[in-house]
Short mmCIF file of C-alpha atoms and ligand atoms in Angstrom, two decimals:
data_model
loop_
_atom_site.label_atom_id
_atom_site.label_comp_id
_atom_site.label_asym_id
_atom_site.label_seq_id
_atom_site.Cartn_x
_atom_site.Cartn_y
_atom_site.Cartn_z
CA MET A 1 0.00 0.00 0.00
CA ASN A 2 1.32 3.46 -0.96
CA SER A 3 -0.08 6.92 -0.36
CA ARG A 4 -0.80 9.80 -2.73
CA ILE A 5 -1.88 13.40 -2.61
CA ALA A 6 -5.53 13.12 -3.67
CA GLY A 7 -6.51 16.80 -3.43
CA MET A 8 -4.87 20.15 -2.76
CA GLY A 9 -5.93 23.69 -1.98
CA TYR A 10 -4.39 26.97 -0.98
CA TYR A 11 -5.46 30.33 0.32
CA VAL A 12 -3.63 33.64 0.39
CA PRO A 13 -5.20 36.78 1.85
CA ASP A 14 -6.21 39.57 -0.55
CA ARG A 15 -4.04 42.28 0.97
CA VAL A 16 -0.86 42.76 -1.04
CA VAL A 17 2.00 44.41 0.86
CA THR A 18 4.68 45.72 -1.47
CA ASN A 19 8.34 46.33 -0.68
CA ASP A 20 7.66 50.05 -1.04
CA GLU A 21 4.97 49.85 1.64
CA LEU A 22 7.43 48.17 4.04
CA SER A 23 10.03 50.83 3.31
CA GLN A 24 7.62 53.42 4.74
CA HIS A 25 8.01 51.69 8.15
CA MET A 26 11.68 50.69 8.21
CA ASP A 27 14.97 51.50 6.55
CA THR A 28 14.78 49.19 3.55
CA SER A 29 14.06 49.47 -0.16
CA ASP A 30 12.44 47.62 -3.02
CA ALA A 31 15.87 47.35 -4.68
CA TRP A 32 17.51 45.75 -1.59
CA ILE A 33 14.71 43.28 -1.00
CA GLN A 34 14.53 42.20 -4.65
CA GLU A 35 18.27 41.88 -4.99
CA HIS A 36 18.76 39.86 -1.78
CA THR A 37 15.57 37.75 -1.78
CA GLY A 38 13.74 38.05 -5.10
CA ILE A 39 10.59 39.07 -3.20
CA GLN A 40 8.39 41.78 -4.76
CA ALA A 41 5.35 41.52 -2.47
CA ARG A 42 3.72 39.38 0.18
CA ARG A 43 0.16 38.94 1.49
CA TYR A 44 -1.08 39.87 4.97
CA GLY A 45 -4.23 38.48 6.58
CA VAL A 46 -6.93 40.76 7.98
CA LYS A 47 -5.80 41.64 11.52
CA HIS A 48 -8.23 40.53 14.26
CA GLU A 49 -10.42 38.78 11.70
CA GLU A 50 -8.26 36.10 10.13
CA THR A 51 -5.95 33.71 11.97
CA THR A 52 -3.60 30.91 11.02
CA THR A 53 -6.45 28.45 11.60
CA THR A 54 -9.06 30.31 9.54
CA MET A 55 -6.61 30.55 6.63
CA GLY A 56 -5.79 26.86 7.01
CA ALA A 57 -9.50 26.04 6.96
CA ARG A 58 -10.01 27.89 3.67
CA ALA A 59 -7.23 25.89 2.04
CA ALA A 60 -8.47 22.66 3.65
CA LYS A 61 -12.01 23.07 2.28
CA ILE A 62 -10.67 23.25 -1.27
CA ALA A 63 -8.40 20.22 -0.76
CA ILE A 64 -11.28 18.18 0.72
CA GLU A 65 -13.56 19.04 -2.20
CA ARG A 66 -10.89 18.26 -4.79
CA ALA A 67 -10.20 14.90 -3.16
CA GLY A 68 -13.86 14.07 -3.66
CA ILE A 69 -14.53 13.44 0.03
CA SER A 70 -16.58 15.17 2.71
CA LYS A 71 -15.14 16.80 5.84
CA GLU A 72 -16.55 13.92 7.91
CA ASP A 73 -14.38 11.49 5.92
CA VAL A 74 -11.20 13.11 7.30
CA ASP A 75 -9.81 10.64 9.85
CA PHE A 76 -6.67 12.48 10.93
CA ILE A 77 -5.50 16.11 10.92
CA ILE A 78 -1.88 17.25 10.83
CA PHE A 79 -1.29 20.98 11.23
CA ALA A 80 2.13 22.54 10.64
CA THR A 81 2.76 26.13 11.70
CA LEU A 82 5.15 28.36 13.64
CA SER A 83 2.55 31.08 14.12
CA PRO A 84 -0.31 29.28 15.88
CA ASP A 85 -3.48 31.02 17.07
CA TYR A 86 -2.70 30.00 20.67
CA TYR A 87 0.36 28.88 22.62
CA PHE A 88 -1.86 25.86 23.30
CA PRO A 89 -4.01 24.08 22.27
CA GLY A 90 -2.59 23.70 18.80
CA CYS A 91 -4.19 24.61 15.50
CA GLY A 92 -5.14 20.98 14.71
CA VAL A 93 -8.14 20.97 17.04
CA LEU A 94 -9.00 24.56 16.15
CA LEU A 95 -9.09 23.55 12.50
CA GLN A 96 -11.35 20.61 13.31
CA ARG A 97 -13.77 23.05 15.00
CA GLU A 98 -13.46 25.67 12.25
CA LEU A 99 -14.30 23.07 9.60
CA GLY A 100 -17.27 21.87 11.67
CA ILE A 101 -15.95 18.32 11.86
CA THR A 102 -18.09 16.71 14.55
CA ASN A 103 -16.48 13.26 14.33
CA THR A 104 -14.49 12.83 17.56
CA GLU A 105 -13.01 9.50 16.44
CA ILE A 106 -10.32 11.44 14.60
CA GLY A 107 -6.97 12.64 15.92
CA ALA A 108 -5.34 16.06 15.47
CA LEU A 109 -1.57 16.46 15.56
CA ASP A 110 0.39 19.71 15.56
CA ILE A 111 3.89 19.74 14.25
CA ARG A 112 6.49 22.42 14.90
CA ASN A 113 9.03 22.06 12.16
CA GLN A 114 8.76 25.54 10.73
CA CYS A 115 9.89 25.67 7.07
CA THR A 116 10.09 21.89 6.84
CA GLY A 117 6.66 21.44 8.45
CA PHE A 118 4.93 20.30 5.27
CA VAL A 119 7.65 17.83 4.30
CA TYR A 120 7.70 16.39 7.85
CA GLY A 121 3.88 16.29 7.89
CA LEU A 122 3.76 14.52 4.54
CA ALA A 123 6.17 11.84 5.81
CA VAL A 124 3.99 11.30 8.90
CA ALA A 125 0.80 11.17 6.81
CA ASP A 126 2.45 8.76 4.37
CA GLN A 127 3.38 6.36 7.18
CA PHE A 128 -0.09 6.49 8.76
CA VAL A 129 -1.70 5.73 5.40
CA LYS A 130 0.82 3.02 4.46
CA SER A 131 0.29 1.28 7.80
CA GLY A 132 -3.46 1.22 7.12
CA MET A 133 -4.23 3.30 10.21
CA TYR A 134 -5.87 6.21 8.33
CA LYS A 135 -7.44 6.68 4.89
CA ASN A 136 -7.97 10.43 4.58
CA VAL A 137 -5.29 12.48 6.29
CA LEU A 138 -5.75 16.25 6.11
CA LEU A 139 -2.35 17.96 6.14
CA VAL A 140 -2.28 21.75 6.49
CA GLY A 141 0.58 24.23 6.54
CA ALA A 142 -0.46 27.77 7.45
CA GLU A 143 1.09 30.95 8.81
CA MET A 144 -0.04 34.38 9.91
CA HIS A 145 3.44 35.87 10.28
CA SER A 146 2.22 39.45 10.00
CA MET A 147 0.95 39.34 13.60
CA GLY A 148 4.42 38.67 15.00
CA LEU A 149 6.98 40.71 13.09
CA ASP A 150 9.08 43.70 14.10
CA PHE A 151 8.16 46.54 11.74
CA THR A 152 11.09 48.72 12.83
CA THR A 153 14.52 48.78 11.18
CA THR A 154 15.80 46.39 13.90
CA GLY A 155 13.68 43.59 12.47
CA ARG A 156 14.10 44.35 8.77
CA ASN A 157 16.19 41.32 7.77
CA VAL A 158 13.41 39.02 9.00
CA THR A 159 10.29 41.08 8.40
CA VAL A 160 10.77 41.74 4.69
CA ILE A 161 10.96 38.01 3.98
CA PHE A 162 7.78 36.64 5.54
CA GLY A 163 4.18 36.55 4.34
CA ASP A 164 0.85 34.97 5.30
CA GLY A 165 -0.97 32.08 3.63
CA ALA A 166 -2.08 28.47 3.85
CA GLY A 167 -1.89 25.28 1.84
CA ALA A 168 -3.55 21.90 2.37
CA ALA A 169 -3.51 18.36 1.02
CA ILE A 170 -5.50 15.17 1.49
CA ILE A 171 -3.34 12.06 1.63
CA GLN A 172 -5.04 8.80 0.68
CA PRO A 173 -4.04 5.18 -0.05
CA THR A 174 -3.21 4.26 -3.64
CA GLU A 175 -2.46 1.09 -5.56
CA GLY A 176 -0.07 3.18 -7.67
CA GLU A 177 3.34 4.63 -6.77
CA GLY A 178 2.40 7.95 -5.07
CA ILE A 179 4.87 9.12 -2.41
CA LEU A 180 8.06 7.24 -3.24
CA THR A 181 10.33 8.28 -0.40
CA SER A 182 10.77 10.86 2.39
CA HIS A 183 13.98 11.97 4.08
CA LEU A 184 14.02 13.97 7.31
CA HIS A 185 16.98 15.52 9.13
CA SER A 186 17.74 17.75 12.09
CA ASP A 187 20.67 19.47 13.80
CA GLY A 188 19.77 21.16 17.07
CA THR A 189 23.19 22.78 17.44
CA PHE A 190 21.86 25.69 15.41
CA ALA A 191 18.58 26.07 17.31
CA GLU A 192 19.01 29.75 18.18
CA GLU A 193 20.29 30.86 14.75
CA LEU A 194 16.70 31.07 13.53
CA ALA A 195 14.30 31.22 16.42
CA PHE A 196 11.44 32.90 18.22
CA ILE A 197 12.36 32.02 21.77
CA ASN A 198 9.86 34.00 23.82
CA PRO A 199 7.62 33.13 25.55
CA GLY A 200 9.22 29.98 26.90
CA SER A 201 10.08 27.94 29.96
CA HIS A 202 13.66 29.32 29.84
CA GLY A 203 12.15 32.42 31.52
CA GLY A 204 15.00 34.60 30.28
CA TYR A 205 17.79 32.10 31.05
CA HIS A 206 19.59 29.83 28.61
CA GLY A 207 22.16 27.20 29.60
CA GLY A 208 22.25 28.74 33.10
CA LYS A 209 23.02 32.18 31.66
CA ASP A 210 20.84 35.23 31.96
CA MET A 211 20.02 36.27 28.40
CA TYR A 212 18.59 39.70 29.03
CA GLY A 213 20.08 40.88 32.29
CA TYR A 214 16.98 40.21 34.35
CA PRO A 215 17.53 39.60 38.03
CA SER A 216 16.83 35.96 38.96
CA GLU A 217 14.12 36.48 41.51
CA ASP A 218 13.94 34.01 44.34
CA THR A 219 10.35 32.98 43.67
CA LEU A 220 8.58 29.69 43.33
CA GLY A 221 8.36 29.08 39.60
CA GLY A 222 8.80 31.75 36.96
CA ILE A 223 7.01 33.27 34.04
CA PHE A 224 7.10 32.41 30.31
CA MET A 225 6.87 36.05 29.25
CA THR A 226 8.13 38.85 31.49
CA PRO A 227 7.00 42.46 31.16
CA THR A 228 10.63 43.40 30.44
CA MET A 229 10.76 41.03 27.49
CA ILE A 230 7.91 43.00 25.96
CA GLU A 231 9.26 46.44 26.94
CA GLU A 232 12.69 45.64 25.48
CA GLY A 233 11.25 44.09 22.33
CA HIS A 234 12.49 40.51 22.88
CA ILE A 235 9.28 39.25 21.33
CA TYR A 236 10.22 38.82 17.69
CA PRO A 237 11.87 36.15 15.57
CA TYR A 238 15.65 36.28 15.22
CA MET A 239 17.56 35.03 12.21
CA ASN A 240 21.27 34.85 11.46
CA GLY A 241 20.59 35.12 7.74
CA GLN A 242 24.09 34.32 6.49
CA VAL A 243 24.44 31.16 8.61
CA VAL A 244 21.00 29.95 7.51
CA PHE A 245 21.70 30.74 3.85
CA LYS A 246 25.05 28.92 3.77
CA LYS A 247 23.67 25.78 5.45
CA ALA A 248 20.49 25.81 3.38
CA VAL A 249 22.16 25.71 -0.02
CA VAL A 250 24.27 22.70 0.99
CA LYS A 251 21.51 20.73 2.73
CA PHE A 252 18.91 21.29 -0.01
CA VAL A 253 21.18 19.69 -2.59
CA GLU A 254 22.28 16.86 -0.25
CA VAL A 255 18.78 15.84 0.78
CA ILE A 256 17.49 15.86 -2.81
CA HIS A 257 20.37 13.60 -3.88
CA GLU A 258 19.67 11.35 -0.90
CA ALA A 259 16.05 10.87 -2.02
CA LEU A 260 17.02 10.27 -5.66
CA ASN A 261 19.69 7.73 -4.67
CA LYS A 262 17.19 5.87 -2.47
CA VAL A 263 14.87 5.18 -5.40
CA GLY A 264 17.57 4.83 -8.06
CA LEU A 265 16.68 7.99 -9.99
CA LYS A 266 18.79 10.90 -11.24
CA GLN A 267 18.38 14.66 -11.01
CA GLU A 268 17.45 14.81 -14.71
CA ASP A 269 14.45 12.53 -13.94
CA ILE A 270 12.85 15.32 -11.86
CA ASP A 271 9.88 16.81 -13.77
CA MET A 272 9.07 19.43 -11.16
CA MET A 273 10.96 20.59 -8.11
CA ILE A 274 9.10 22.60 -5.49
CA PRO A 275 11.68 24.07 -3.14
CA HIS A 276 10.55 25.68 0.12
CA GLN A 277 10.26 29.34 -0.81
CA ALA A 278 12.90 30.69 1.59
CA ASN A 279 14.74 33.05 -0.71
CA LEU A 280 14.75 33.09 -4.53
CA ARG A 281 18.56 33.16 -4.45
CA ILE A 282 18.59 29.84 -2.53
CA SER A 283 16.18 28.24 -5.04
CA GLN A 284 18.28 29.50 -7.96
CA PHE A 285 21.48 28.18 -6.41
CA VAL A 286 19.92 24.73 -5.84
CA GLN A 287 18.48 24.71 -9.38
CA LYS A 288 21.91 25.45 -10.81
CA ARG A 289 23.66 22.81 -8.70
CA LEU A 290 21.12 20.21 -9.85
CA GLY A 291 21.33 21.35 -13.47
CA LEU A 292 17.57 21.84 -13.73
CA SER A 293 15.91 24.08 -16.33
CA ASP A 294 13.46 26.87 -15.43
CA ASP A 295 10.60 24.56 -16.48
CA GLN A 296 11.64 22.01 -13.87
CA VAL A 297 11.46 24.38 -10.88
CA PHE A 298 8.48 26.32 -9.56
CA ASN A 299 8.91 29.52 -7.53
CA ASN A 300 6.28 31.96 -6.31
CA ILE A 301 8.20 33.72 -3.54
CA GLN A 302 8.15 36.83 -5.75
CA LYS A 303 4.39 37.25 -5.03
CA TYR A 304 3.97 35.73 -1.58
CA GLY A 305 7.30 35.98 0.25
CA ASN A 306 8.31 33.14 2.54
CA THR A 307 5.17 31.58 4.03
CA THR A 308 7.15 28.94 5.99
CA ALA A 309 4.99 25.80 6.52
CA ALA A 310 2.56 27.01 3.85
CA SER A 311 5.14 27.70 1.15
CA ILE A 312 5.47 24.18 -0.32
CA PRO A 313 1.73 23.35 -0.41
CA ILE A 314 0.88 26.76 -1.89
CA ALA A 315 3.55 26.38 -4.58
CA LEU A 316 2.66 22.73 -5.25
CA CYS A 317 -1.00 23.61 -5.65
CA GLU A 318 -0.31 26.64 -7.85
CA ALA A 319 2.00 24.62 -10.09
CA TRP A 320 -0.63 21.87 -10.39
CA GLU A 321 -3.40 24.41 -11.15
CA ALA A 322 -1.20 25.93 -13.85
CA GLY A 323 -0.89 22.51 -15.52
CA LYS A 324 2.82 22.26 -14.71
CA ILE A 325 2.39 18.94 -12.88
CA LYS A 326 0.85 16.03 -14.76
CA GLU A 327 0.01 12.39 -14.13
CA GLY A 328 3.20 10.31 -13.97
CA ASP A 329 5.50 13.29 -13.27
CA LEU A 330 8.30 12.95 -10.75
CA VAL A 331 7.77 15.76 -8.24
CA CYS A 332 10.47 16.65 -5.74
CA LEU A 333 9.75 18.64 -2.56
CA ALA A 334 12.63 19.96 -0.48
CA ALA A 335 12.90 22.25 2.52
CA PHE A 336 15.35 23.68 5.02
CA GLY A 337 14.67 25.87 8.02
CA ALA A 338 14.70 26.57 11.73
CA GLY A 339 15.96 23.86 14.04
CA PHE A 340 17.86 23.39 11.82
CA THR A 341 15.65 20.81 10.14
CA TRP A 342 15.59 19.79 6.49
CA GLY A 343 13.95 17.16 4.35
CA SER A 344 12.78 15.99 0.95
CA SER A 345 10.02 13.91 -0.64
CA LEU A 346 9.77 12.34 -4.07
CA ILE A 347 6.29 11.80 -5.46
CA ARG A 348 5.18 9.97 -8.62
CA TRP A 349 2.16 12.15 -9.37
CA SER A 350 -1.15 10.36 -9.74
O1 UT7 B 401 12.72 30.01 5.53
C1 UT7 B 401 13.54 29.92 6.65
C2 UT7 B 401 14.93 29.88 6.28
N1 UT7 B 401 15.41 31.23 6.05
C3 UT7 B 401 16.26 31.45 5.07
O2 UT7 B 401 16.56 30.55 4.33
C4 UT7 B 401 16.86 32.81 4.98
C5 UT7 B 401 18.31 32.71 4.57
N2 UT7 B 401 19.00 34.00 4.58
C6 UT7 B 401 18.66 34.98 3.74
O3 UT7 B 401 17.74 34.86 2.96
C7 UT7 B 401 19.52 36.23 3.71
O4 UT7 B 401 20.60 36.04 4.60
C8 UT7 B 401 18.75 37.53 4.11
C9 UT7 B 401 17.80 37.90 2.99
C10 UT7 B 401 18.00 37.34 5.41
C11 UT7 B 401 19.73 38.67 4.32
O5 UT7 B 401 20.47 38.87 3.13
P1 UT7 B 401 22.06 38.94 3.19
O6 UT7 B 401 22.50 39.18 1.81
O7 UT7 B 401 22.57 37.71 3.87
O8 UT7 B 401 22.30 40.22 4.03
P2 UT7 B 401 23.09 40.38 5.43
O9 UT7 B 401 22.27 39.82 6.55
O10 UT7 B 401 24.49 39.91 5.28
O11 UT7 B 401 23.12 41.93 5.58
C12 UT7 B 401 23.83 42.77 4.63
C13 UT7 B 401 23.50 44.19 4.96
C14 UT7 B 401 23.63 44.54 6.43
O12 UT7 B 401 24.08 45.87 6.53
P3 UT7 B 401 25.66 46.17 6.83
O13 UT7 B 401 25.95 45.53 8.14
O14 UT7 B 401 26.40 45.55 5.68
O15 UT7 B 401 25.71 47.67 6.84
C15 UT7 B 401 22.22 44.48 6.94
O16 UT7 B 401 21.99 45.31 8.06
O17 UT7 B 401 22.14 44.45 4.61
C16 UT7 B 401 21.47 45.01 5.75
N3 UT7 B 401 20.09 44.58 5.70
C17 UT7 B 401 19.14 45.27 5.05
N4 UT7 B 401 19.19 46.41 4.34
C18 UT7 B 401 18.05 46.85 3.79
C19 UT7 B 401 19.51 43.48 6.25
N5 UT7 B 401 18.21 43.44 5.96
C20 UT7 B 401 17.95 44.54 5.22
C21 UT7 B 401 16.79 45.06 4.62
N6 UT7 B 401 16.88 46.21 3.93
N7 UT7 B 401 15.59 44.43 4.72
#
């Protein structure tokens, strides 16, 4: 028994935020952003109306319909995001409620693998389906980054990159080939090089060291988020862009080769590669290293920015809608991001 993607959907909010609009809030420019990232615009959800879950639900409804099933047929939910509605519970159960799924026999799993969330989620879904445990797994990757970014010059290297959106897929059993192989990796040594560490049980301390100069009060217990963290602005994502970039370009290529070697295929056999949309320069570097033509790689970061867990399913769905992925094609997904974590999947499209 193999598994396949039986239906896909995506949703991006209507509001287009251009590089010029961002440059009204921070010291940046359209020229810098395009040159360093390839991004021209990104989408932002409607503040206080939309959330990561509501965006995920819009994508999920389309995927469910395209898979030819009803919402009550979904027997397991996997939700990947780094910008959840709540600290807990996770978006999986919120999505179940938002979709109006009343079946309580199902499970809902949240995964926190940031940019590799969809690739990790697909591997989990694949194993559940292959084992015969579930027949209609709903996998969603969604982000509402715009609610958690620093719109001052301090946060510009991170803020200009990210955008909001959601993508979804239904994974079902197939007699055909479907998902051929998945490869997942991690290296926690780099955990803080790309991270959003507050609030957290570290309470301002890391490895016994005071990170922010807060006095260690002699109290029972502590607090995940201190008032000083907010006052001093320690409430935004941090990224060491150069370190991430240098690792990403190496690991993308490695993990794609690993997948191809596993199934005895070559890079020229790839019909469509969907790289996580981290930075157009990273995608272009990987494309060049693999010797792929422009027709063999799909990028949409120019319009949407980096939508983290949503970036692969949005791009996969857009490419499929545009007729760029056909029955029998070899599709390669690959991602690298915070953790660091990275991974790849090869799919024989059916
Ligand atoms: O999806 C998750 C994984 N994330 C990634 O894969 C991201 C990987 N990294 C990157 O995409 C790039 O490193 C960035 C786009 C984040 C940054 O580009 P860079 O070419 O590596 O720039 P840099 O960080 O080395 O900074 C170069 C200069 C600095 O100024 P100085 O010190 O040379 O005066 C930065 O302060 O560019 C400055 N800078 C900016 N200037 C205008 C950083 N961000 C901006 C900005 N606008 N938005």
